[in-house]
């Protein structure tokens, strides 16, 4: 049996062995989900979309009014260092987390807490779907609605993920991969951890970014689709659009681009990954590798 090597977790400027990686019960992220995070893949000796993830982390912090005491460049360097120290060259995952910090319980204490906890957790052996065949996912329509932006903007990647956790439980109870949430207006939003796209007569459509997490993979796919000369539209999509689409696919950091071949009892297209999905996935993987930040300096 292979012995899993112990990884080192970055906590506030220091690397500590996983078993000693501890945060106080008074941390606001534990008490209230009061913090933000990112999820980053490593593949082929590279950290993927590092700048984009760090930009989104800082945007999330600004939105929830957490002031990071370090520059984005420093944060990028810590993330690459976490990959290097842990030899996360391939099939690795890095989870930077920022919480508001530790302080006495009580919502009224929030503004007084000014020292964020910064944690970067490495993980090995996640399967990053960049090679091989396009994955086929099945989906159901979730009974959970995506939190509307009037309540909490869905573009902030907040540590409070209960909306998504509940939808994911629904997917698991239906034994499918993705539970597709509608927004509160009844338009298609996203999966608990995926953005969603449809293809209709070679046009690529996806929900507007205001109602979903603006995924880094989503943005990259939109870009490569435009570069390929395809018509790309961000729009309010209905259940009708979804179920009559030629192709449906989902995107995220770990899955890259994965086909959705079944939604509830509907078979999408002919039940196999469609040509645009296959093509966009190949273009996305190339784009991601071109942009990747080398972990080991040469
Ligand atoms: N939507 C949600 C709700 C997510 O949690 C994720 C995963 N971060 C995504 C979409 C996809 O985002 P990304 O491409 O940045 O992984």
Short mmCIF file of C-alpha atoms and ligand atoms in Angstrom, two decimals:
data_model
loop_
_atom_site.label_atom_id
_atom_site.label_comp_id
_atom_site.label_asym_id
_atom_site.label_seq_id
_atom_site.Cartn_x
_atom_site.Cartn_y
_atom_site.Cartn_z
CA UNK A 1 0.00 0.00 0.00
CA UNK A 2 1.39 3.39 -0.96
CA UNK A 3 2.17 5.59 1.99
CA UNK A 4 0.71 9.03 1.53
CA UNK A 5 3.35 11.62 2.16
CA UNK A 6 2.50 14.33 4.61
CA UNK A 7 1.92 17.68 3.02
CA UNK A 8 2.70 21.07 4.44
CA UNK A 9 0.01 23.68 4.92
CA UNK A 10 0.78 27.38 4.74
CA UNK A 11 -0.62 29.27 7.73
CA UNK A 12 0.05 32.99 8.06
CA UNK A 13 3.53 32.92 6.56
CA UNK A 14 4.71 29.50 7.76
CA UNK A 15 4.56 25.95 6.48
CA UNK A 16 3.35 23.45 9.07
CA UNK A 17 2.78 19.68 8.72
CA UNK A 18 -0.86 18.81 7.93
CA UNK A 19 -1.42 17.15 11.30
CA UNK A 20 -0.42 20.36 13.09
CA UNK A 21 -2.38 22.64 10.78
CA UNK A 22 -4.95 24.13 13.16
CA UNK A 23 -7.07 27.26 13.27
CA UNK A 24 -8.87 28.56 16.35
CA UNK A 25 -12.55 27.79 16.99
CA UNK A 26 -12.90 31.59 17.29
CA UNK A 27 -11.95 32.01 13.66
CA UNK A 28 -14.79 33.89 11.96
CA UNK A 29 -14.82 31.52 9.03
CA UNK A 30 -15.65 28.68 11.45
CA UNK A 31 -18.17 30.77 13.36
CA UNK A 32 -19.91 32.47 10.44
CA UNK A 33 -18.43 31.29 7.15
CA UNK A 34 -16.91 34.76 7.18
CA UNK A 35 -14.12 34.46 4.65
CA UNK A 36 -13.33 33.74 1.02
CA UNK A 37 -11.38 31.14 -0.90
CA UNK A 38 -10.04 29.93 -4.21
CA UNK A 39 -9.46 26.53 -5.80
CA UNK A 40 -6.48 26.23 -8.13
CA UNK A 41 -5.22 23.28 -10.18
CA UNK A 42 -1.65 22.22 -10.83
CA UNK A 43 -0.93 20.30 -13.98
CA UNK A 44 2.18 19.38 -15.90
CA UNK A 45 4.52 21.33 -13.61
CA UNK A 46 2.36 24.44 -13.68
CA UNK A 47 -0.05 26.37 -11.49
CA UNK A 48 -3.02 27.10 -13.71
CA UNK A 49 -4.52 30.59 -14.03
CA UNK A 50 -2.65 31.87 -11.00
CA UNK A 51 -3.15 35.58 -11.70
CA UNK A 52 -6.86 35.17 -12.42
CA UNK A 53 -7.46 33.22 -9.20
CA UNK A 54 -5.56 35.74 -7.10
CA UNK A 55 -7.45 38.61 -8.72
CA UNK A 56 -10.74 36.93 -7.88
CA UNK A 57 -9.55 36.29 -4.31
CA UNK A 58 -8.78 39.98 -3.86
CA UNK A 59 -12.10 40.99 -5.43
CA UNK A 60 -13.91 38.64 -3.03
CA UNK A 61 -11.99 40.17 -0.10
CA UNK A 62 -12.90 43.70 -1.19
CA UNK A 63 -16.57 42.77 -1.46
CA UNK A 64 -16.70 41.31 2.06
CA UNK A 65 -14.47 44.10 3.42
CA UNK A 66 -11.49 42.01 4.45
CA UNK A 67 -8.25 43.92 3.98
CA UNK A 68 -5.40 41.66 3.00
CA UNK A 69 -2.11 42.79 4.53
CA UNK A 70 -0.06 41.57 1.54
CA UNK A 71 0.13 42.39 -2.15
CA UNK A 72 -1.32 40.12 -4.86
CA UNK A 73 2.27 39.45 -6.01
CA UNK A 74 3.15 38.17 -2.54
CA UNK A 75 0.04 35.99 -2.50
CA UNK A 76 0.97 34.55 -5.91
CA UNK A 77 4.47 33.79 -4.64
CA UNK A 78 3.07 31.98 -1.57
CA UNK A 79 0.77 29.88 -3.74
CA UNK A 80 3.61 28.83 -6.06
CA UNK A 81 5.79 28.16 -3.01
CA UNK A 82 3.04 25.90 -1.59
CA UNK A 83 3.05 23.93 -4.85
CA UNK A 84 6.86 23.76 -4.86
CA UNK A 85 7.32 22.76 -1.20
CA UNK A 86 4.71 20.01 -1.60
CA UNK A 87 5.85 18.87 -5.06
CA UNK A 88 2.37 19.33 -6.42
CA UNK A 89 3.63 19.19 -9.98
CA UNK A 90 0.71 17.33 -11.46
CA UNK A 91 -2.89 16.48 -10.54
CA UNK A 92 -2.64 18.77 -7.54
CA UNK A 93 -5.06 21.21 -6.04
CA UNK A 94 -4.34 24.32 -4.00
CA UNK A 95 -6.91 25.97 -1.75
CA UNK A 96 -6.02 29.50 -0.59
CA UNK A 97 -8.41 30.64 2.14
CA UNK A 98 -8.73 33.97 3.84
CA UNK A 99 -10.89 34.39 6.91
CA UNK A 100 -11.66 37.68 8.61
CA UNK A 101 -9.57 36.45 11.53
CA UNK A 102 -10.12 35.50 15.13
CA UNK A 103 -12.11 37.44 17.67
CA UNK A 104 -14.84 37.27 20.27
CA UNK A 105 -18.17 35.76 19.22
CA UNK A 106 -20.92 38.11 18.17
CA UNK A 107 -21.76 39.68 14.85
CA UNK A 108 -21.34 43.11 16.41
CA UNK A 109 -17.61 42.32 16.79
CA UNK A 110 -17.08 41.92 13.05
CA UNK A 111 -15.74 45.37 12.20
CA UNK A 112 -13.21 45.20 15.03
CA UNK A 113 -11.53 42.07 13.65
CA UNK A 114 -8.65 43.28 11.54
CA UNK A 115 -6.10 40.47 11.31
CA UNK A 116 -7.12 37.97 8.63
CA UNK A 117 -6.00 34.35 8.78
CA UNK A 118 -4.36 33.33 5.50
CA UNK A 119 -4.17 29.61 4.83
CA UNK A 120 -3.07 27.73 1.72
CA UNK A 121 -3.95 24.03 1.71
CA UNK A 122 -2.32 21.69 -0.81
CA UNK A 123 -3.94 18.48 -1.98
CA UNK A 124 -2.50 15.68 -4.06
CA UNK A 125 -4.11 13.26 -6.46
CA UNK A 126 -7.10 15.27 -7.59
CA UNK A 127 -7.88 14.27 -11.13
CA UNK A 128 -7.52 17.31 -13.30
CA UNK A 129 -9.40 16.49 -16.47
CA UNK A 130 -7.14 17.93 -19.11
CA UNK A 131 -6.15 14.75 -20.91
CA UNK A 132 -7.97 11.75 -22.37
CA UNK A 133 -11.60 11.61 -23.33
CA UNK A 134 -14.13 14.32 -22.52
CA UNK A 135 -15.95 13.29 -19.33
CA UNK A 136 -19.71 12.73 -19.53
CA UNK A 137 -21.80 13.95 -16.61
CA UNK A 138 -25.42 13.39 -15.77
CA UNK A 139 -27.43 16.12 -14.07
CA UNK A 140 -30.73 16.85 -12.38
CA UNK A 141 -32.55 20.13 -11.92
CA UNK A 142 -32.04 21.17 -8.32
CA UNK A 143 -34.87 22.29 -6.08
CA UNK A 144 -32.42 24.79 -4.55
CA UNK A 145 -32.33 28.24 -6.10
CA UNK A 146 -28.97 30.00 -6.41
CA UNK A 147 -28.62 32.75 -3.80
CA UNK A 148 -29.67 35.93 -5.61
CA UNK A 149 -27.26 38.82 -5.89
CA UNK A 150 -29.64 41.01 -3.87
CA UNK A 151 -28.74 38.79 -0.90
CA UNK A 152 -25.11 37.92 -1.56
CA UNK A 153 -23.46 38.46 -4.91
CA UNK A 154 -22.80 35.05 -6.45
CA UNK A 155 -19.50 36.33 -7.85
CA UNK A 156 -17.96 36.35 -4.39
CA UNK A 157 -16.37 32.99 -3.61
CA UNK A 158 -17.30 33.01 0.04
CA UNK A 159 -16.51 30.34 2.61
CA UNK A 160 -20.22 30.06 3.32
CA UNK A 161 -21.06 27.43 0.70
CA UNK A 162 -24.28 26.05 2.17
CA UNK A 163 -26.35 26.94 -0.87
CA UNK A 164 -23.97 24.86 -2.98
CA UNK A 165 -23.57 22.10 -0.38
CA UNK A 166 -27.36 21.59 -0.29
CA UNK A 167 -27.51 21.36 -4.08
CA UNK A 168 -24.60 18.92 -4.13
CA UNK A 169 -26.41 16.71 -1.57
CA UNK A 170 -29.34 16.69 -3.97
CA UNK A 171 -27.06 15.57 -6.82
CA UNK A 172 -25.67 12.79 -4.61
CA UNK A 173 -29.13 11.60 -3.57
CA UNK A 174 -30.06 11.34 -7.26
CA UNK A 175 -26.72 9.63 -8.00
CA UNK A 176 -25.82 12.20 -10.63
CA UNK A 177 -22.81 14.45 -10.99
CA UNK A 178 -24.37 17.90 -11.11
CA UNK A 179 -27.52 19.51 -9.68
CA UNK A 180 -28.34 22.48 -11.89
CA UNK A 181 -29.73 25.41 -9.92
CA UNK A 182 -32.06 28.02 -11.35
CA UNK A 183 -31.83 31.59 -10.12
CA UNK A 184 -34.75 33.10 -8.19
CA UNK A 185 -36.19 34.46 -11.45
CA UNK A 186 -36.35 30.93 -12.88
CA UNK A 187 -33.43 31.18 -15.28
CA UNK A 188 -30.63 28.62 -15.40
CA UNK A 189 -27.80 29.59 -13.02
CA UNK A 190 -25.11 26.99 -12.36
CA UNK A 191 -24.18 23.75 -10.64
CA UNK A 192 -22.91 23.73 -7.04
CA UNK A 193 -19.34 23.85 -8.32
CA UNK A 194 -19.68 24.24 -12.08
CA UNK A 195 -20.66 26.88 -14.60
CA UNK A 196 -22.98 25.74 -17.34
CA UNK A 197 -22.99 26.28 -21.10
CA UNK A 198 -25.28 25.24 -23.91
CA UNK A 199 -24.60 25.00 -27.63
CA UNK A 200 -27.42 25.85 -30.01
CA UNK A 201 -26.63 25.68 -33.74
CA UNK A 202 -22.96 26.38 -33.07
CA UNK A 203 -23.74 29.36 -30.86
CA UNK A 204 -22.25 29.13 -27.35
CA UNK A 205 -24.56 30.42 -24.61
CA UNK A 206 -24.04 30.75 -20.88
CA UNK A 207 -25.86 32.57 -18.05
CA UNK A 208 -24.85 36.15 -17.34
CA UNK A 209 -22.01 36.52 -14.81
CA UNK A 210 -24.17 38.50 -12.36
CA UNK A 211 -26.09 35.40 -11.32
CA UNK A 212 -23.29 32.86 -11.06
CA UNK A 213 -19.75 32.54 -9.85
CA UNK A 214 -17.73 33.99 -12.70
CA UNK A 215 -15.59 30.88 -13.07
CA UNK A 216 -12.03 31.19 -14.24
CA UNK A 217 -12.68 28.23 -16.56
CA UNK A 218 -15.86 29.92 -17.77
CA UNK A 219 -13.93 33.06 -18.67
CA UNK A 220 -11.23 31.06 -20.44
CA UNK A 221 -13.78 29.06 -22.43
CA UNK A 222 -15.59 32.24 -23.48
CA UNK A 223 -12.28 33.63 -24.63
CA UNK A 224 -11.16 30.60 -26.66
CA UNK A 225 -14.65 30.31 -28.16
CA UNK A 226 -14.49 33.94 -29.33
CA UNK A 227 -10.97 33.40 -30.66
CA UNK A 228 -12.28 30.40 -32.61
CA UNK A 229 -14.79 32.74 -34.27
CA UNK A 230 -17.82 31.19 -32.60
CA UNK A 231 -20.80 33.30 -31.64
CA UNK A 232 -20.81 33.64 -27.85
CA UNK A 233 -23.73 35.01 -25.84
CA UNK A 234 -24.23 35.59 -22.12
CA UNK A 235 -27.97 35.42 -21.66
CA UNK A 236 -30.94 34.49 -19.49
CA UNK A 237 -31.42 30.82 -20.32
CA UNK A 238 -34.55 28.84 -19.58
CA UNK A 239 -35.22 25.18 -18.96
CA UNK A 240 -36.45 25.09 -22.54
CA UNK A 241 -33.08 26.30 -23.81
CA UNK A 242 -31.33 23.67 -21.72
CA UNK A 243 -33.46 20.73 -22.76
CA UNK A 244 -33.54 21.58 -26.45
CA UNK A 245 -29.83 22.36 -26.71
CA UNK A 246 -27.63 20.50 -29.17
CA UNK A 247 -24.94 20.25 -26.50
CA UNK A 248 -24.63 21.07 -22.80
CA UNK A 249 -21.34 21.24 -20.97
CA UNK A 250 -20.07 22.37 -17.58
CA UNK A 251 -16.78 23.94 -16.59
CA UNK A 252 -14.62 24.23 -13.52
CA UNK A 253 -11.02 24.17 -12.38
CA UNK A 254 -10.86 20.43 -11.80
CA UNK A 255 -13.19 19.17 -14.54
CA UNK A 256 -12.05 21.63 -17.19
CA UNK A 257 -14.77 21.17 -19.81
CA UNK A 258 -17.10 18.19 -19.26
CA UNK A 259 -20.11 17.20 -21.35
CA UNK A 260 -23.54 16.90 -19.76
CA UNK A 261 -25.29 14.13 -21.61
CA UNK A 262 -28.38 13.70 -19.44
CA UNK A 263 -30.52 16.17 -17.48
CA UNK A 264 -33.14 14.31 -15.45
CA UNK A 265 -34.94 12.18 -18.03
CA UNK A 266 -33.81 14.31 -20.98
CA UNK A 267 -31.00 13.01 -23.13
CA UNK A 268 -28.93 15.93 -24.43
CA UNK A 269 -28.36 15.82 -28.19
CA UNK A 270 -27.50 12.25 -29.08
CA UNK A 271 -26.26 11.42 -25.57
CA UNK A 272 -22.53 11.80 -26.28
CA UNK A 273 -20.13 14.78 -26.07
CA UNK A 274 -20.90 17.05 -29.03
CA UNK A 275 -18.35 18.43 -31.51
CA UNK A 276 -18.23 21.96 -30.04
CA UNK A 277 -17.68 20.59 -26.54
CA UNK A 278 -14.78 18.44 -27.75
CA UNK A 279 -13.26 21.30 -29.75
CA UNK A 280 -13.63 23.90 -26.98
CA UNK A 281 -12.15 21.57 -24.44
CA UNK A 282 -9.06 21.02 -26.60
CA UNK A 283 -8.69 24.78 -27.10
CA UNK A 284 -9.20 25.42 -23.39
CA UNK A 285 -6.54 22.89 -22.35
CA UNK A 286 -4.02 24.41 -24.74
CA UNK A 287 -4.81 27.92 -23.52
CA UNK A 288 -4.51 26.83 -19.86
CA UNK A 289 -1.14 25.17 -20.42
CA UNK A 290 0.17 28.19 -22.34
CA UNK A 291 -0.75 30.44 -19.44
CA UNK A 292 0.35 28.13 -16.60
CA UNK A 293 2.95 29.43 -14.11
CA UNK A 294 5.96 27.10 -13.88
CA UNK A 295 6.33 25.71 -10.36
CA UNK A 296 10.06 25.05 -10.57
CA UNK A 297 12.14 27.96 -11.74
CA UNK A 298 14.43 26.85 -14.56
N1 LIG B 1 -19.61 27.94 -9.81
C1 LIG B 1 -19.40 27.62 -8.51
C2 LIG B 1 -20.50 27.86 -7.55
C3 LIG B 1 -18.16 27.09 -8.11
O1 LIG B 1 -17.96 26.78 -6.83
C4 LIG B 1 -17.16 26.88 -9.07
C5 LIG B 1 -15.84 26.29 -8.65
N2 LIG B 1 -14.97 27.27 -8.17
C6 LIG B 1 -17.43 27.24 -10.39
C7 LIG B 1 -18.66 27.76 -10.73
C8 LIG B 1 -16.35 27.12 -11.44
O2 LIG B 1 -15.35 28.08 -11.20
P1 LIG B 1 -13.84 27.87 -11.66
O3 LIG B 1 -13.85 27.68 -13.13
O4 LIG B 1 -13.15 29.12 -11.25
O5 LIG B 1 -13.34 26.65 -10.95
#
